Coordinates of C-alpha atoms in Angstrom, one line a residue:
Chain A
M23 CA 95.0 87.1 113.9
S24 CA 95.5 87.3 117.7
K25 CA 97.4 84.1 117.6
M26 CA 99.8 85.6 115.1
M27 CA 100.0 89.1 116.5
R28 CA 100.6 89.0 120.2
R29 CA 101.0 92.7 120.6
A30 CA 97.7 94.0 119.2
P31 CA 94.2 94.4 120.7
P32 CA 91.3 92.3 119.5
P33 CA 89.0 93.8 116.8
A34 CA 85.8 95.7 117.7
I35 CA 83.6 92.7 117.1
S36 CA 85.0 91.0 120.3
K37 CA 84.1 94.1 122.4
I38 CA 80.7 94.2 120.8
R39 CA 80.0 90.6 121.5
D40 CA 80.9 91.2 125.2
A41 CA 78.6 94.2 125.3
I42 CA 75.7 92.4 123.7
Y43 CA 76.0 89.7 126.3
D44 CA 75.7 92.3 129.1
V45 CA 72.4 93.7 127.9
T46 CA 69.4 92.8 130.2
F47 CA 67.0 95.4 128.9
D48 CA 63.4 94.2 128.6
P49 CA 61.3 96.5 126.4
K50 CA 58.0 95.2 127.9
R51 CA 59.0 95.8 131.5
M52 CA 61.1 98.8 130.7
D53 CA 63.9 97.8 132.9
G54 CA 67.4 96.3 132.7
K55 CA 70.7 97.4 131.4
V56 CA 71.4 99.0 128.0
I57 CA 74.7 99.8 126.3
A58 CA 75.6 103.5 126.2
N59 CA 77.9 105.8 124.3
I60 CA 79.4 108.7 126.1
S61 CA 79.9 112.1 124.5
Y62 CA 81.7 115.1 126.1
V63 CA 80.6 118.6 125.4
D64 CA 81.3 122.0 127.0
S65 CA 78.6 122.6 129.7
N66 CA 77.7 125.9 128.0
D67 CA 76.7 123.9 124.9
L68 CA 74.5 121.5 126.8
D69 CA 71.2 123.3 126.0
S70 CA 72.0 123.5 122.3
V71 CA 72.9 119.8 122.2
I72 CA 69.7 118.8 123.9
D73 CA 67.7 120.9 121.5
I74 CA 69.5 119.2 118.5
Y75 CA 68.8 115.8 120.2
R76 CA 65.1 116.7 120.3
R77 CA 65.0 117.7 116.7
L78 CA 66.7 114.5 115.6
H79 CA 64.3 112.4 117.8
R80 CA 61.3 114.0 116.1
S81 CA 62.8 113.0 112.7
G82 CA 63.3 109.4 113.9
L83 CA 67.1 109.7 113.7
S84 CA 67.8 109.0 117.4
I85 CA 67.7 105.6 118.9
G86 CA 65.2 106.7 121.5
P87 CA 64.1 109.5 123.9
Y88 CA 66.5 108.5 126.7
I89 CA 69.7 110.2 127.7
K90 CA 71.7 110.6 130.9
I91 CA 73.9 113.6 131.8
V92 CA 76.9 113.0 134.0
D93 CA 79.9 114.7 135.6
E94 CA 78.3 118.1 135.7
N95 CA 81.2 119.9 137.4
T96 CA 84.4 118.6 136.1
G97 CA 86.5 121.0 134.0
G98 CA 83.5 122.6 132.4
K99 CA 82.7 119.4 130.5
V100 CA 79.5 117.4 130.6
G101 CA 79.1 113.8 129.6
I102 CA 76.0 112.8 127.7
L103 CA 75.1 109.1 127.7
T104 CA 73.1 108.0 124.7
I105 CA 71.8 104.5 124.1
C106 CA 74.0 102.5 121.6
S107 CA 72.1 100.8 118.8
I108 CA 74.0 97.5 119.7
T109 CA 71.5 97.4 122.6
I110 CA 69.0 96.1 120.1
D111 CA 71.3 93.2 119.3
G112 CA 71.3 92.4 123.0
V113 CA 67.6 92.5 123.2
L114 CA 67.4 90.0 120.3
L115 CA 70.0 87.7 122.0
K116 CA 68.0 87.7 125.2
S117 CA 65.0 86.4 123.2
A118 CA 67.3 83.8 121.7
V119 CA 67.6 85.5 118.3
P120 CA 71.2 85.4 117.1
S121 CA 72.3 88.6 115.6
N122 CA 75.7 89.0 113.9
P123 CA 76.9 92.7 113.8
I124 CA 78.6 93.3 110.4
G125 CA 79.8 96.9 110.6
G126 CA 78.9 100.5 110.4
G127 CA 79.1 103.3 108.0
V128 CA 77.8 106.5 106.4
L129 CA 74.3 105.9 105.0
Y130 CA 73.0 108.2 102.3
V131 CA 69.3 109.0 102.9
E132 CA 66.8 110.4 100.5
S133 CA 63.3 111.5 101.5
V134 CA 64.0 110.0 104.9
R135 CA 64.6 106.5 103.4
G136 CA 68.0 104.8 103.2
V137 CA 69.5 104.6 99.7
R138 CA 73.1 103.2 100.1
F139 CA 76.1 103.2 102.3
T140 CA 78.8 105.5 100.9
D141 CA 81.6 104.5 103.4
F142 CA 81.8 101.4 105.6
L143 CA 84.0 99.7 108.2
K144 CA 83.7 96.1 109.2
Y145 CA 83.7 95.2 112.9
E146 CA 86.0 92.3 112.4
S147 CA 88.6 94.4 110.7
T148 CA 89.0 97.3 113.1
T149 CA 89.8 97.9 116.7
M150 CA 88.0 101.2 116.6
D151 CA 84.3 101.5 116.5
P152 CA 83.3 102.3 112.9
L153 CA 80.8 105.1 113.8
E154 CA 83.1 106.7 116.3
T155 CA 85.8 106.6 113.6
L156 CA 83.7 108.1 110.9
A157 CA 82.2 110.8 113.1
G158 CA 84.0 114.1 112.8
M159 CA 85.6 113.2 109.4
G160 CA 83.3 115.6 107.6
L161 CA 81.4 112.7 105.9
T162 CA 78.0 113.2 107.5
S163 CA 75.2 115.8 106.8
I164 CA 72.8 114.8 109.5
M165 CA 71.2 118.2 110.0
K166 CA 70.5 118.3 106.3
V167 CA 68.4 115.1 106.7
V168 CA 66.5 116.8 109.6
E169 CA 65.9 119.9 107.5
T170 CA 65.3 118.4 104.0
G171 CA 64.9 114.6 104.4
S172 CA 68.1 113.9 102.4
G173 CA 71.7 113.6 103.5
R174 CA 74.2 111.4 105.3
I175 CA 73.8 109.8 108.7
L176 CA 75.7 107.1 110.6
A177 CA 74.2 103.7 110.8
N178 CA 75.2 100.1 111.4
V179 CA 74.2 96.7 110.0
R180 CA 73.7 93.3 111.5
E181 CA 72.5 90.0 109.9
V182 CA 69.9 87.6 111.4
P183 CA 69.0 84.1 110.1
M184 CA 65.8 84.3 108.0
I185 CA 64.0 81.8 110.1
A186 CA 63.9 84.3 112.9
K187 CA 62.2 87.1 110.8
D188 CA 58.8 87.0 112.5
D189 CA 60.4 87.0 116.0
V190 CA 62.6 89.9 115.0
E191 CA 59.7 91.9 113.7
A192 CA 57.7 91.3 117.0
L193 CA 60.7 92.3 119.1
L194 CA 61.4 95.4 117.1
G195 CA 57.6 96.2 117.6
D196 CA 58.1 95.9 121.3
M197 CA 61.1 98.3 121.1
V198 CA 59.0 100.8 119.2
D199 CA 56.3 100.5 121.9
A200 CA 59.0 101.2 124.5
G201 CA 59.7 104.5 122.7
F202 CA 62.7 103.3 120.6
S203 CA 63.3 104.5 117.1
G204 CA 66.1 104.5 114.5
V205 CA 65.3 101.2 112.8
I206 CA 65.9 102.3 109.2
E207 CA 65.4 99.1 107.3
V208 CA 64.7 95.4 107.8
G209 CA 65.9 93.7 104.7
E210 CA 64.8 90.6 102.8
P211 CA 66.7 87.3 103.0
N212 CA 69.5 86.7 100.6
T213 CA 69.4 90.3 99.5
D214 CA 72.0 93.1 100.0
I215 CA 70.9 95.8 102.3
F216 CA 71.9 99.3 101.1
D217 CA 74.8 97.6 99.1
I218 CA 76.0 95.6 102.1
P219 CA 75.8 91.8 101.4
T220 CA 74.4 89.5 104.1
G221 CA 75.2 85.8 104.5
R222 CA 73.3 83.0 102.8
D223 CA 69.8 82.7 104.3
H224 CA 70.2 85.8 106.4
F225 CA 68.6 89.2 106.2
G226 CA 70.1 92.5 107.3
I227 CA 68.8 95.1 109.7
V228 CA 70.1 98.7 109.5
I229 CA 69.8 100.9 112.6
A230 CA 70.8 104.6 113.1
G231 CA 73.8 105.0 115.4
G232 CA 73.0 106.3 118.8
I233 CA 75.6 109.1 118.4
N234 CA 73.9 110.7 115.4
P235 CA 72.5 113.6 117.6
L236 CA 76.0 114.3 118.9
V237 CA 77.6 114.1 115.5
A238 CA 74.9 116.5 114.3
A239 CA 75.9 118.9 117.1
D240 CA 79.5 118.6 115.8
E241 CA 78.3 119.5 112.3
M242 CA 76.8 122.7 113.9
G243 CA 80.2 123.7 115.2
I244 CA 79.9 122.4 118.7
A245 CA 83.0 120.7 120.0
V246 CA 82.0 117.0 120.8
E247 CA 84.2 114.1 121.8
N248 CA 82.4 110.8 121.1
H249 CA 83.2 107.4 122.6
A250 CA 81.0 104.5 121.4
M251 CA 79.9 101.6 123.6
R252 CA 81.6 102.9 126.7
Q253 CA 79.2 102.0 129.5
I254 CA 76.5 99.6 130.6
V255 CA 73.7 101.6 132.3
E256 CA 70.3 100.8 133.9
I257 CA 67.5 102.3 131.7
S258 CA 65.9 103.6 134.9
E259 CA 68.8 105.9 135.5
M260 CA 68.2 107.6 132.1
E261 CA 65.9 110.5 131.6
R262 CA 63.4 111.1 128.8
I263 CA 64.6 113.9 126.5
S264 CA 61.3 115.7 127.1
D265 CA 62.0 115.9 130.8
V266 CA 65.6 117.0 130.7
Chain B
M10 CA 67.6 101.1 91.0
T11 CA 69.9 99.7 88.4
E12 CA 70.7 96.0 88.5
I13 CA 73.9 95.3 90.2
S14 CA 75.6 93.6 87.2
V15 CA 74.9 96.6 85.1
Q16 CA 76.0 99.0 87.8
R17 CA 79.3 97.0 88.1
K18 CA 80.1 97.6 84.4
I19 CA 79.1 101.2 84.7
I20 CA 81.4 101.7 87.7
E21 CA 84.2 99.8 85.9
I22 CA 83.9 102.2 82.9
L23 CA 84.1 105.2 85.3
R24 CA 87.2 103.6 86.9
I25 CA 88.8 103.3 83.5
L26 CA 88.0 106.9 82.6
S27 CA 89.2 108.2 86.0
E28 CA 92.5 106.4 85.7
S29 CA 93.1 107.7 82.1
G30 CA 93.1 111.5 82.4
V31 CA 92.6 111.8 78.6
P32 CA 89.5 111.0 76.5
V33 CA 89.1 107.3 75.8
G34 CA 87.1 105.9 72.9
A35 CA 84.4 103.2 73.2
R36 CA 86.6 100.5 71.5
R37 CA 89.5 101.1 73.9
I38 CA 87.1 101.0 76.8
G39 CA 85.7 97.7 75.5
D40 CA 89.3 96.3 75.4
L41 CA 90.1 97.5 78.9
L42 CA 86.9 96.1 80.2
S43 CA 87.7 92.8 78.7
E44 CA 91.2 92.8 80.4
R45 CA 89.3 93.3 83.7
G46 CA 87.0 90.3 83.1
Y47 CA 84.0 92.1 81.7
N48 CA 83.5 90.7 78.2
I49 CA 80.9 92.9 76.6
G50 CA 80.8 94.0 73.0
E51 CA 81.5 97.5 71.7
R52 CA 77.7 97.9 71.1
A53 CA 77.0 97.2 74.7
V54 CA 79.8 99.6 75.7
R55 CA 78.2 102.4 73.7
Y56 CA 74.9 101.6 75.3
H57 CA 76.4 101.9 78.8
L58 CA 78.2 105.1 77.8
S59 CA 75.0 106.7 76.6
L60 CA 73.5 105.9 80.0
L61 CA 76.5 107.5 81.7
D62 CA 76.2 110.6 79.5
E63 CA 72.5 110.9 80.4
R64 CA 73.3 110.8 84.1
G65 CA 76.0 113.4 83.7
F66 CA 78.8 111.0 84.8
T67 CA 80.7 111.2 81.5
K68 CA 81.3 113.8 78.8
K69 CA 81.7 113.1 75.1
H70 CA 84.5 114.9 73.2
G71 CA 83.5 114.1 69.6
Y72 CA 85.6 111.3 68.1
L73 CA 88.3 111.5 70.8
G74 CA 86.1 109.6 73.2
R75 CA 84.9 110.4 76.7
T76 CA 86.2 111.8 80.0
I77 CA 84.7 111.4 83.5
T78 CA 82.9 114.4 85.0
D79 CA 83.1 115.7 88.6
L80 CA 79.7 114.1 89.1
G81 CA 81.1 110.8 87.8
R82 CA 84.0 111.0 90.1
K83 CA 81.7 111.5 93.0
E84 CA 79.6 108.5 91.9
L85 CA 82.8 106.4 91.8
E86 CA 83.6 107.5 95.3
E87 CA 80.2 106.6 96.7
A88 CA 78.8 103.7 94.7
L89 CA 79.1 100.0 95.4
V90 CA 80.4 100.2 98.9
T91 CA 81.1 96.5 99.0
D92 CA 83.3 96.7 95.9
R93 CA 85.1 99.6 97.5
L94 CA 85.8 97.6 100.6
N95 CA 88.0 95.6 98.3
F96 CA 89.5 98.6 96.3
V97 CA 91.6 99.8 99.2
M98 CA 93.4 96.4 99.2
T99 CA 93.5 95.9 95.4
G100 CA 94.9 99.4 95.0
V101 CA 97.7 98.6 97.5
E102 CA 98.3 95.2 95.8
S103 CA 98.7 96.8 92.4
M104 CA 101.3 99.3 93.8
I105 CA 103.2 96.4 95.5
Y106 CA 103.2 94.5 92.2
Q107 CA 104.5 97.5 90.2
T108 CA 107.3 98.3 92.6
S109 CA 110.5 97.8 90.6
F110 CA 113.1 99.0 93.1
D111 CA 116.3 97.0 92.6
L112 CA 118.5 96.5 95.7
E113 CA 121.7 96.1 93.7
Q114 CA 121.2 99.0 91.4
G115 CA 119.6 101.2 94.0
D116 CA 117.0 102.4 91.5
G117 CA 113.6 101.6 90.0
D118 CA 110.1 102.6 90.9
V119 CA 109.1 102.9 94.6
V120 CA 105.7 103.6 96.1
V121 CA 105.2 107.1 97.5
N122 CA 102.6 108.9 99.6
L123 CA 101.4 112.3 98.2
S124 CA 100.6 115.2 100.4
V125 CA 99.3 118.6 99.2
I126 CA 100.3 121.5 101.4
D127 CA 100.1 125.3 101.1
K128 CA 103.1 126.5 99.1
D129 CA 104.1 129.1 101.7
R130 CA 104.6 126.3 104.3
S131 CA 106.9 124.3 102.2
D132 CA 110.1 125.6 103.8
D133 CA 108.8 124.8 107.3
A134 CA 107.6 121.4 106.0
L135 CA 111.1 120.5 104.7
R136 CA 112.7 121.5 108.0
L137 CA 110.2 119.4 110.0
L138 CA 110.6 116.4 107.7
G139 CA 114.3 116.7 108.2
E140 CA 113.8 116.4 112.0
V141 CA 111.8 113.2 111.6
A142 CA 114.3 111.7 109.2
S143 CA 117.2 112.3 111.5
S144 CA 115.3 110.7 114.3
G145 CA 115.1 107.6 112.2
L146 CA 111.3 107.3 112.3
A147 CA 110.8 107.9 108.6
S148 CA 112.9 107.5 105.4
P149 CA 114.8 110.7 104.5
Y150 CA 113.8 110.3 100.8
I151 CA 111.3 112.8 99.5
K152 CA 110.4 114.9 96.5
L153 CA 108.9 118.4 96.7
V154 CA 107.1 119.8 93.7
D155 CA 105.8 123.4 93.4
E156 CA 102.7 124.8 91.8
G157 CA 102.3 124.3 88.1
E158 CA 104.8 121.4 87.9
M159 CA 104.0 117.8 87.3
I160 CA 104.1 115.0 89.9
C161 CA 103.1 111.4 89.1
T162 CA 100.8 112.5 86.2
E163 CA 99.2 115.3 88.2
V164 CA 99.7 119.1 87.9
V165 CA 100.2 120.8 91.3
A166 CA 97.5 123.4 91.9
E167 CA 98.2 127.1 92.3
G168 CA 99.4 128.1 95.7
K169 CA 100.1 124.5 96.6
S170 CA 103.1 122.2 96.9
V171 CA 103.1 118.5 96.8
I172 CA 105.4 116.3 98.9
A173 CA 106.1 112.7 97.9
T174 CA 107.3 110.6 100.8
F175 CA 108.8 107.2 100.6
C176 CA 106.1 104.6 101.4
S177 CA 107.0 101.5 103.4
I178 CA 104.8 99.4 101.1
T179 CA 107.8 99.5 98.7
V180 CA 109.3 96.9 101.0
D181 CA 106.4 94.5 100.3
G182 CA 107.2 95.0 96.6
V183 CA 110.9 94.3 97.2
L184 CA 110.0 91.2 99.2
L185 CA 107.7 90.0 96.4
K186 CA 110.5 90.4 93.8
A187 CA 112.7 88.3 96.1
G188 CA 110.1 85.6 96.1
I189 CA 108.8 86.3 99.6
P190 CA 105.0 86.5 99.9
A191 CA 104.1 89.3 102.3
E192 CA 100.3 89.8 102.9
L193 CA 99.6 93.3 104.1
K194 CA 97.0 92.9 106.9
F195 CA 96.4 96.2 108.7
G196 CA 97.6 99.7 109.3
G197 CA 97.4 101.3 112.7
L198 CA 98.9 103.2 115.6
V199 CA 101.8 101.7 117.5
R200 CA 103.0 102.8 120.9
L201 CA 106.7 103.4 121.3
K202 CA 108.2 103.4 124.8
D203 CA 111.9 104.4 125.2
R204 CA 111.9 104.2 121.4
E205 CA 111.0 100.5 121.7
F206 CA 108.0 99.0 119.9
E207 CA 105.3 98.2 122.5
G208 CA 102.6 96.9 120.2
F209 CA 99.6 98.2 118.3
V210 CA 97.2 100.3 120.2
E211 CA 94.6 100.5 117.4
Y212 CA 94.4 99.2 113.8
I213 CA 92.1 98.9 110.8
G214 CA 92.4 96.0 108.4
Y215 CA 93.0 96.8 104.7
K216 CA 90.2 94.5 103.7
G217 CA 87.4 95.8 105.8
T218 CA 87.3 99.6 105.0
T219 CA 86.4 101.9 102.2
I220 CA 88.9 104.5 103.4
N221 CA 92.7 103.8 103.6
P222 CA 93.5 102.9 107.3
I223 CA 96.5 105.2 107.5
K224 CA 94.4 108.1 106.0
I225 CA 91.9 107.6 108.8
F226 CA 94.5 107.7 111.6
L227 CA 96.1 110.8 110.0
S228 CA 92.9 112.7 109.5
K229 CA 91.7 111.9 113.1
Q230 CA 95.1 113.3 114.3
M231 CA 95.7 110.3 116.6
T232 CA 99.5 110.3 116.3
D233 CA 102.1 111.5 118.7
V234 CA 105.2 111.5 116.5
S235 CA 106.6 114.4 118.5
G236 CA 106.6 112.3 121.6
A237 CA 108.3 109.4 119.9
M238 CA 111.0 111.7 118.6
K239 CA 112.0 113.0 122.1
A240 CA 114.9 111.6 124.0
D241 CA 112.8 109.2 126.1
G242 CA 110.9 108.2 122.9
D243 CA 107.3 107.8 124.2
G244 CA 104.7 108.3 121.5
L245 CA 102.2 107.0 119.0
I246 CA 103.3 106.5 115.4
L247 CA 101.8 104.9 112.3
A248 CA 102.8 101.4 111.1
N249 CA 101.7 98.5 108.9
F250 CA 101.7 94.8 109.7
R251 CA 102.0 92.1 107.1
E252 CA 102.0 88.4 107.5
I253 CA 105.0 86.5 106.2
P254 CA 105.6 82.7 106.2
E255 CA 107.9 81.9 109.2
I256 CA 110.1 79.9 106.9
A257 CA 111.2 83.0 105.1
E258 CA 112.4 84.9 108.2
E259 CA 116.1 84.6 107.4
K260 CA 115.7 85.9 103.9
V261 CA 113.5 88.7 105.0
R262 CA 116.1 89.9 107.5
K263 CA 118.7 89.8 104.8
V264 CA 116.6 92.0 102.5
L265 CA 115.8 94.4 105.3
T266 CA 119.4 94.8 106.2
E267 CA 120.1 95.8 102.6
L268 CA 117.3 98.3 102.6
K269 CA 118.8 100.2 105.6
D270 CA 120.7 102.3 103.0
I271 CA 117.4 103.8 101.7
G272 CA 116.2 104.8 105.1
I273 CA 114.2 101.7 106.2
A274 CA 116.1 101.9 109.4
E275 CA 113.7 100.4 111.8
W276 CA 111.5 97.3 111.6
I277 CA 110.1 94.8 114.1
Y278 CA 109.9 91.1 113.4
E279 CA 106.8 89.9 115.2
Q280 CA 105.7 86.3 115.4
G281 CA 103.9 85.7 112.1
G282 CA 105.0 88.8 110.3
L283 CA 106.7 92.1 110.1
V284 CA 105.9 95.6 111.4
L285 CA 107.2 98.6 109.4
Y286 CA 106.8 102.2 110.5
A287 CA 104.8 104.1 107.8
G288 CA 106.5 106.6 105.5
V289 CA 103.8 109.1 106.4
N290 CA 105.0 109.6 110.0
G291 CA 106.8 112.7 108.7
I292 CA 103.5 114.0 107.4
A293 CA 101.8 113.2 110.7
Y294 CA 104.5 115.2 112.4
L295 CA 103.7 118.2 110.0
E296 CA 100.0 117.9 111.1
E297 CA 101.0 117.8 114.7
K298 CA 103.0 121.0 114.1
G299 CA 100.0 122.8 112.6
I300 CA 100.7 122.3 108.9
K301 CA 97.5 121.1 107.2
T302 CA 98.0 118.5 104.5
D303 CA 95.7 116.6 102.2
T304 CA 97.4 113.2 102.1
R305 CA 96.9 110.1 100.0
P306 CA 98.9 107.1 101.4
N307 CA 100.5 104.8 98.8
A308 CA 99.2 107.0 96.0
A309 CA 101.7 106.5 93.2
L310 CA 104.9 105.1 91.9
M311 CA 108.0 107.2 91.4
P312 CA 111.5 106.4 90.1
F313 CA 113.7 106.3 93.2
S314 CA 116.3 108.4 91.4
E315 CA 113.9 111.4 91.5
M316 CA 113.9 111.5 95.3
V317 CA 116.3 113.4 97.4
E318 CA 117.5 113.2 101.0
V319 CA 115.7 115.9 103.0

């Protein structure tokens, strides 16, 4: 496509591949760089947003307990960095597990278990991040999931060769030990994952988008401006949500 | 969870019922399924229909047949996400195929976008659409229909008006009729500088999304048509890109020159294909000016003779 269309940016997948390459985070040593989203909120809303973040974290709908607050005195707006779920693809790559991000969408959840994607955008087809695009279109009901266990959240999908399954499970275990959460499903090889097909001899992994807590804040009527995959940040610069 | 092949048939039945509007009998459904490549007997159709009734997705009207329920429509909107990744494109393709606009006669069916607005804003809307048309950024051909009247098989709801705007996808249909294959690739936001095309800023491919790309850009209010209409012409407007074999360039230019009369005033020939500004730029301008719309891009076909210059 880029050969044909000179005056168009590359699709999101290019940006994602670059970002994955930049990840140096090591869950066992708890250091290195992660990919972060940035969301801007009014500084008066910061306490409410952090409270919502904590509630989502307890429900396992955040990517982890780490955030970073920036620019505390510019125009009344505060930036909140959240870890982007693509970080996990970076951790896999650093352990020589190839992960191919497919896309992101709105995932219908029932009794805190994923059921099916109801809307979806592929990374290879769009210049805009799918989750950033779908956020704020009135398609999610994240707070309903927190309150009742059922509703719609944002999540993304990647596929991994089935031969790497044991390694993936071990690495995801390391991530859980490091306090990470948000892995909604590790699929079976040659099987659709929540209605999204994976390649031959691959299995899918579905992870909740890091911006879910901010999109939940938007659902509660708080003005939020989300930008997915905006920065690379050292995990040591981030704070635990319990200490904020 | 129902097996995928069964679910496909169930969804296809719901699609047939949602496209119909009147009750459809089991035999007719069987025939339509067979046209779509699902060869199942009438008995199997009745079995699937009873499953659908049980789940509340369809309703039986005695011997007349069945209609789709609101719950069924919701299921259709949400089920089989992978199939729906294709439906955006197949929907556009079928519109392109059904375009019958004839250049020489200046009539035939064209593709239109449909926008629902509050009836009391329709005068403002017409004035604003006039402004966009005279700036040359959108075709001046529209049709406005008030509450209670019919437009493209739908009745306009109380307190509402519906505006049909000329959709640029019509051009793909005209090219096809002229024997030129145009493959619609993506819709997106283009930057204009001094009224000149500067390239796409963002785009979404028609094949990788469950929501129409143009609808996404509209609902996220990412346009700046107002800016593009100013004297210096700096702004962000909606456009589509289609790939066309290079060998056809001369013929494409000829067709486009003839289409100038119906308001396709501006187009950009890029290496590998053609960029056309979307017909909904007028609607994007309404949104920028605070008129809320519920818009479906390339929603229907309409005889060109029914449209008027705004």
